[in-house]
Short mmCIF file of C-alpha atoms and ligand atoms in Angstrom, two decimals:
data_model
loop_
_atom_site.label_atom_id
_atom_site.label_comp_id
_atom_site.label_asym_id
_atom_site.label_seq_id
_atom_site.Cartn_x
_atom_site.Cartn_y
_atom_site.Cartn_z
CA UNK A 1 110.76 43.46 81.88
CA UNK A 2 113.19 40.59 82.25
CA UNK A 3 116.75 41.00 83.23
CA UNK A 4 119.48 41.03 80.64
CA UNK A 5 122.64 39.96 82.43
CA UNK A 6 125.76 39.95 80.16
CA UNK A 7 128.55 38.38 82.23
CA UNK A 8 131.28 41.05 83.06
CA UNK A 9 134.18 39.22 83.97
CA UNK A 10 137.78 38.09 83.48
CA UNK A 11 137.59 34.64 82.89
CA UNK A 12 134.91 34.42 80.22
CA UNK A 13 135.93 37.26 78.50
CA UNK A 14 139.49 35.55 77.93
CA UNK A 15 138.19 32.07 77.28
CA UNK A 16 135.99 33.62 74.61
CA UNK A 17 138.46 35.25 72.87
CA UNK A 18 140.18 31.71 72.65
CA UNK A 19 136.54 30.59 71.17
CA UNK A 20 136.78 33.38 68.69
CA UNK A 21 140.00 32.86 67.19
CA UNK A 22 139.74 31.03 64.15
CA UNK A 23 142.71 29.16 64.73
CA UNK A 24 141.22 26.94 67.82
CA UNK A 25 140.59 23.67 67.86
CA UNK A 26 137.61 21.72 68.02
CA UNK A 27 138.89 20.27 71.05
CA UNK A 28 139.41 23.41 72.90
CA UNK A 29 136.31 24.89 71.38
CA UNK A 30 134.00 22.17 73.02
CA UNK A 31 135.95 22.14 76.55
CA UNK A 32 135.44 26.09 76.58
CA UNK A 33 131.73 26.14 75.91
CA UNK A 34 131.16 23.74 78.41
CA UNK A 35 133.41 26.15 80.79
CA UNK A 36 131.99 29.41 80.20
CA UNK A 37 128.30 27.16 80.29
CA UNK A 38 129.75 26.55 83.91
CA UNK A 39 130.36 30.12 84.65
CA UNK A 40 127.05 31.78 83.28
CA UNK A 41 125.46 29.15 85.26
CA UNK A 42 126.73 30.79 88.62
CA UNK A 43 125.21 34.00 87.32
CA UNK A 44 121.67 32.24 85.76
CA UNK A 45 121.24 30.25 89.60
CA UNK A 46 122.03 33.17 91.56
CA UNK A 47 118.29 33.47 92.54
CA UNK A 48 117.66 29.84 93.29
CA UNK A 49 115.67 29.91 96.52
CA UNK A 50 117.44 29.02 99.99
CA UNK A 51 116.23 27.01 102.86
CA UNK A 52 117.80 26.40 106.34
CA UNK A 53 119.42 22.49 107.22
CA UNK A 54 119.67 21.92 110.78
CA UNK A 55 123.11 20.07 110.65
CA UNK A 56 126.61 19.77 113.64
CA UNK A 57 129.55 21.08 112.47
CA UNK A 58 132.67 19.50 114.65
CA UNK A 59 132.99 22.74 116.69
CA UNK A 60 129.03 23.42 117.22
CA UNK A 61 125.28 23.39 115.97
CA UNK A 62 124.21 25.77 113.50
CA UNK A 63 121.20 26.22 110.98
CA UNK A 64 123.06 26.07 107.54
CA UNK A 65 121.70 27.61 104.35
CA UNK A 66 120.75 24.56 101.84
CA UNK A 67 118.63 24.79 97.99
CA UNK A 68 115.55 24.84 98.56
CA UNK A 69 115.36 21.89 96.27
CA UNK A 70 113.15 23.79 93.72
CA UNK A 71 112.90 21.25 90.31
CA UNK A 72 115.51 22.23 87.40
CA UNK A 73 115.32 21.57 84.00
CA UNK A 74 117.79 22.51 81.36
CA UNK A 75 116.45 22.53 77.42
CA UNK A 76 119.42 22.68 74.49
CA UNK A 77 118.43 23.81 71.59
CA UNK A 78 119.25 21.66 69.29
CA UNK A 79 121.96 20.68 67.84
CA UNK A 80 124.89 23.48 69.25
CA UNK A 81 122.78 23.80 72.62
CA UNK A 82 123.76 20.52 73.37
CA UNK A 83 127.74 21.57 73.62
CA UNK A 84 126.34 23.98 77.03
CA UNK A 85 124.44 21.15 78.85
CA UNK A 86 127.63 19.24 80.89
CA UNK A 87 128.28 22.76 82.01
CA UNK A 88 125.07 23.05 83.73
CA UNK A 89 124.90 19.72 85.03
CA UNK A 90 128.36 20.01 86.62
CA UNK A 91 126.46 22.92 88.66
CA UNK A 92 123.47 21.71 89.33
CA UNK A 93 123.85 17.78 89.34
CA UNK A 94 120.45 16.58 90.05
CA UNK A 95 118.82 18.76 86.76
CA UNK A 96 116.81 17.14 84.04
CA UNK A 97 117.21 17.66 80.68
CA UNK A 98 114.86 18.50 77.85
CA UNK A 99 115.44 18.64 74.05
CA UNK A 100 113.76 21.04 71.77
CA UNK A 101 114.77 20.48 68.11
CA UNK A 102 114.07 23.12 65.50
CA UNK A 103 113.95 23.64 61.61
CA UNK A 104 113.98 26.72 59.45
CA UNK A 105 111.05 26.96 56.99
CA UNK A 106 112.98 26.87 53.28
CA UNK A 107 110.27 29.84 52.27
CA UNK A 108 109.10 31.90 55.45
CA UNK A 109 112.25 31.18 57.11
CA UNK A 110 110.66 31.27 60.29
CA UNK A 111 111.83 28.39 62.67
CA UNK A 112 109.32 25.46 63.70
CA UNK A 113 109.87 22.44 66.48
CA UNK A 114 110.10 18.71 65.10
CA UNK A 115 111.36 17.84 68.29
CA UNK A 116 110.43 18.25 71.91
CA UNK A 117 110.84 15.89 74.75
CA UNK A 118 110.68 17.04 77.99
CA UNK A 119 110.14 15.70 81.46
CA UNK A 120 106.62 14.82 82.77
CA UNK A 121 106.05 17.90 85.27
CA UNK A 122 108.47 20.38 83.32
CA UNK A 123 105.29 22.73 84.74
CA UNK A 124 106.43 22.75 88.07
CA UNK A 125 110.07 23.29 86.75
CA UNK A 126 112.17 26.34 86.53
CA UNK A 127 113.69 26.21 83.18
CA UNK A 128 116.84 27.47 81.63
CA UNK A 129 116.74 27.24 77.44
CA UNK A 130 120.21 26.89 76.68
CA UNK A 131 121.79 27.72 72.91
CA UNK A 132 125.41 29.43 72.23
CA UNK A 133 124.22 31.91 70.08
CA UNK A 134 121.04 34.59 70.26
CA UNK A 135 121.11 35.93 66.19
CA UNK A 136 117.93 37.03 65.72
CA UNK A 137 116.35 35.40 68.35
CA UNK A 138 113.94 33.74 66.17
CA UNK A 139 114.48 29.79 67.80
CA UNK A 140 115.31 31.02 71.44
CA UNK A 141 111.25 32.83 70.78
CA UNK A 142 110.07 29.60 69.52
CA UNK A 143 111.51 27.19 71.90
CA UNK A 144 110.03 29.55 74.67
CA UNK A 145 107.04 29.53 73.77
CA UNK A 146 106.53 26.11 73.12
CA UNK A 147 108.11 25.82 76.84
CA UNK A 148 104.77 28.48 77.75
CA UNK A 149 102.75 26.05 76.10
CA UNK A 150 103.42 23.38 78.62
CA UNK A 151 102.40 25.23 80.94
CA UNK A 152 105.86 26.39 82.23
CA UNK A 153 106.39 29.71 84.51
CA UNK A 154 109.99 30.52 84.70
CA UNK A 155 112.21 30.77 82.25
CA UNK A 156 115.62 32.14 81.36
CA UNK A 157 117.69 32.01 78.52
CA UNK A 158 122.02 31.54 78.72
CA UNK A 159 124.08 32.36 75.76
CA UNK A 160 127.68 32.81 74.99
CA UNK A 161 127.25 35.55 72.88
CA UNK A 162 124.35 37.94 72.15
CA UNK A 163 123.24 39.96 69.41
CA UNK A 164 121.36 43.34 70.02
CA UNK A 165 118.87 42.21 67.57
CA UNK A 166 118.37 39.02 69.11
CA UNK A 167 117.85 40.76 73.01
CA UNK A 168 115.37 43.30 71.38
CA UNK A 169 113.41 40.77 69.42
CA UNK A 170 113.21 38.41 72.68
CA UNK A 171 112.45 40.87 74.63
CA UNK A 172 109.50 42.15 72.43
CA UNK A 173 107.89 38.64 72.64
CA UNK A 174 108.89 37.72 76.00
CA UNK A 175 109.52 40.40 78.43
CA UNK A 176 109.41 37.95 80.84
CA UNK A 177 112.24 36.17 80.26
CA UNK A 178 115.78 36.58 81.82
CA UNK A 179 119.01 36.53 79.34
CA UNK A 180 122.25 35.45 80.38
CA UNK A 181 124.77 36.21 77.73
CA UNK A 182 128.85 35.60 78.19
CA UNK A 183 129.26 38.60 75.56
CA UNK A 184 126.76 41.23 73.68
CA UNK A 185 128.44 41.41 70.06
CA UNK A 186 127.80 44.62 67.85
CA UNK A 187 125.39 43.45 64.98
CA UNK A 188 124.20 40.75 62.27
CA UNK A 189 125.13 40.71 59.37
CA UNK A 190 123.82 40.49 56.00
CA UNK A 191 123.56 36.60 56.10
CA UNK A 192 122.34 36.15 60.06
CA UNK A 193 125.65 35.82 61.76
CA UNK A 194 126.61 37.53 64.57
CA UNK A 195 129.82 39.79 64.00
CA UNK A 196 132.74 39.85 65.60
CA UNK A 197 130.62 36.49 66.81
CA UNK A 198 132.74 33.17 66.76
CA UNK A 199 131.27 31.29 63.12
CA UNK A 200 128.89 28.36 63.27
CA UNK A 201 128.83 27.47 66.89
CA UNK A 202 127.35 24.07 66.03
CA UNK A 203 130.11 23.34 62.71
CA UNK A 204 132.58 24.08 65.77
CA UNK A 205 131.74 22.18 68.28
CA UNK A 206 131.44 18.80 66.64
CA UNK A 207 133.99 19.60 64.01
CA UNK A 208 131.18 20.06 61.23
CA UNK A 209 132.74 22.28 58.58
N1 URA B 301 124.35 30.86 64.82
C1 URA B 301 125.68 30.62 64.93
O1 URA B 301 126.14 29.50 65.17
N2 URA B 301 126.51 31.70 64.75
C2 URA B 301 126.07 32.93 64.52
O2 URA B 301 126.88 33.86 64.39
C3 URA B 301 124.67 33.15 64.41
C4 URA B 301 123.84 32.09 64.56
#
């Protein structure tokens, strides 16, 4: 079973309860999504693998951990997945990005991609879907496996904040995925939002509503 990492520490859990408040602005919002998108990132790389550089420091020679260089691609869910990406490429510069772009069936209400561009070999690359918000985990499953069908091995999912729904519905369909949520929330409510939660994550990060 994949890990579910929800990020226990000081700093997000006080810049997410700016995020929460009502009262913040759109301004704030974005900077702090792209800050706690910096933070989980710490947590989501902490398995990258590590290689040795032979390099001089001014007082002697040493063998000095470096990456491995192992190919990175990040995938936003469109559109509020977007507002996480700078985050991720402040960490790890040299990433790619790939879009995946999804729409809610008006009578199944199951989600379906109209969008997906992604780099050539995304095969060979370690991916990390990005979206603010696992609800019921219906898109994060779809944009997986449409990331599966192209072929791709190693996935993880980061989230600001998680639903218990959406964790056990992911983790149903793809127990081999790692989560990396800032928060896990209580529950959904009646009309799919996650409660406390923080709204529309999208409406609030390009100042929608
Ligand atoms: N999507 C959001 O933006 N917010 C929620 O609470 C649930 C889904």
């Amino acid at each position: 079973m994949g890990k579910v990492v929800i990020m226990d520490h000081p700093l997000v859990a006080h810049k997410l309860t700016i995020m929460r408040d009502k009262n913040t602005s759109v301004k704030d919002f974005r900077e702090l999504v792209s800050e706690i998108g910096m933070l989980i990132t710490y947590e989501a790389t902490r398995d990258l693998p590590m290689t040795t550089k032979h390099i001089e420091t001014p007082i002697c020679e040493m063998d000095a951990p470096t990456l491995a260089g192992r190919k990175f691609v990040v995938v936003p869910i469109l559109r509020a997945g977007l507002g996480l990406v700078d985050g991720v490429l402040r960490m790890v510069p040299a990433a790619r990005v790939g879009h995946i772009g999804m729409y809610r069936d008006e009578e199944t209400l199951e989600p379906h991609p109209y969008f997906c561009k992604m780099p050539k070999d995304v095969a060979e690359r370690d991916v990390l879907i990005v979206d603010p918000m696992l609800a019921t985990g219906g898109s994060a499953a779809e944009a997986i496996g449409e990331m599966k069908k192209r072929g791709c091995k190693h996935i993880k999912l980061m989230v600001l904040v998680a639903a218990p729904e959406g964790i056990k519905f992911l983790q149903e369909k793809h127990p081999d995925v790692d989560i990396y949520a800032g928060a896990l929330d209580d529950h959904l409510n009646e009309k799919g939002y996650i409660v406390p939660g923080l709204g529309d994550a999208g409406d609030r990060i390009f100042g929608t509503k």
